[in-house]
XYZ file of C-alpha atoms in Angstrom:
75
model
C -10.447 -11.902 0.672
C -9.840 -11.286 4.366
C -8.151 -8.122 5.543
C -5.443 -10.132 7.318
C -4.542 -11.816 4.029
C -4.446 -8.521 2.154
C -2.190 -6.966 4.808
C 0.411 -9.684 4.255
C 1.239 -8.250 0.819
C -1.063 -5.571 -0.602
C 0.934 -5.446 -3.852
C 0.073 -9.095 -4.445
C -3.658 -8.339 -4.208
C -3.840 -4.954 -5.930
C -2.053 -3.824 -9.107
C -2.034 -0.165 -8.061
C -2.989 1.834 -4.960
C -6.079 3.252 -6.690
C -7.450 -0.311 -6.734
C -7.595 -0.224 -2.930
C -9.702 2.921 -3.129
C -12.113 1.155 -5.501
C -12.468 -1.986 -3.331
C -16.066 -1.873 -2.108
C -15.488 -4.795 0.269
C -13.301 -2.685 2.580
C -14.265 0.166 4.865
C -12.295 3.400 4.635
C -10.483 2.476 7.864
C -9.516 -0.905 6.395
C -8.346 0.765 3.187
C -6.139 3.041 5.296
C -4.647 0.001 7.036
C -3.905 -1.646 3.690
C -2.350 1.542 2.341
C -0.305 2.002 5.525
C 1.143 -1.483 5.100
C 1.801 -0.869 1.407
C 3.476 2.449 2.297
C 5.702 0.682 4.821
C 6.630 -1.964 2.241
C 7.422 0.697 -0.389
C 9.583 2.636 2.071
C 11.474 -0.526 2.992
C 12.034 -1.224 -0.692
C 13.390 2.286 -1.209
C 15.776 1.821 1.720
C 17.005 -1.501 0.364
C 17.485 -0.008 -3.093
C 19.447 2.924 -1.704
C 21.689 0.417 0.100
C 22.457 -1.241 -3.251
C 20.173 -4.189 -2.667
C 18.368 -4.802 -5.939
C 14.628 -4.557 -6.086
C 11.920 -3.578 -8.550
C 12.543 -0.238 -10.216
C 8.954 0.954 -9.904
C 8.095 2.470 -6.545
C 4.447 3.249 -5.992
C 5.086 5.387 -2.922
C 3.804 8.622 -4.503
C 0.625 6.882 -5.647
C 0.127 5.316 -2.217
C 0.509 8.697 -0.527
C -1.958 10.304 -2.951
C -4.625 7.679 -2.277
C -4.045 7.932 1.497
C -4.595 11.675 1.184
C -7.871 11.148 -0.698
C -9.053 8.921 2.158
C -7.781 11.317 4.830
C -5.809 8.489 6.429
C -4.052 9.311 9.681
C -0.745 7.674 10.568
């Protein structure tokens, strides 16, 4: 799958952030881009939820941040 497609919705491609880490088709820099997009999406979901807009209960933000740390991703 192309990076551009993955960046559209990382949660659609990967079940959990650790799956990005295990994807041997991506470079570390590409993995960081995917995780940055997923982080943005998770933060937006948290904002919407805090504003009483319903969304999924499960936020993966902590997992995303942990994997980004393992990869030494820079913002």
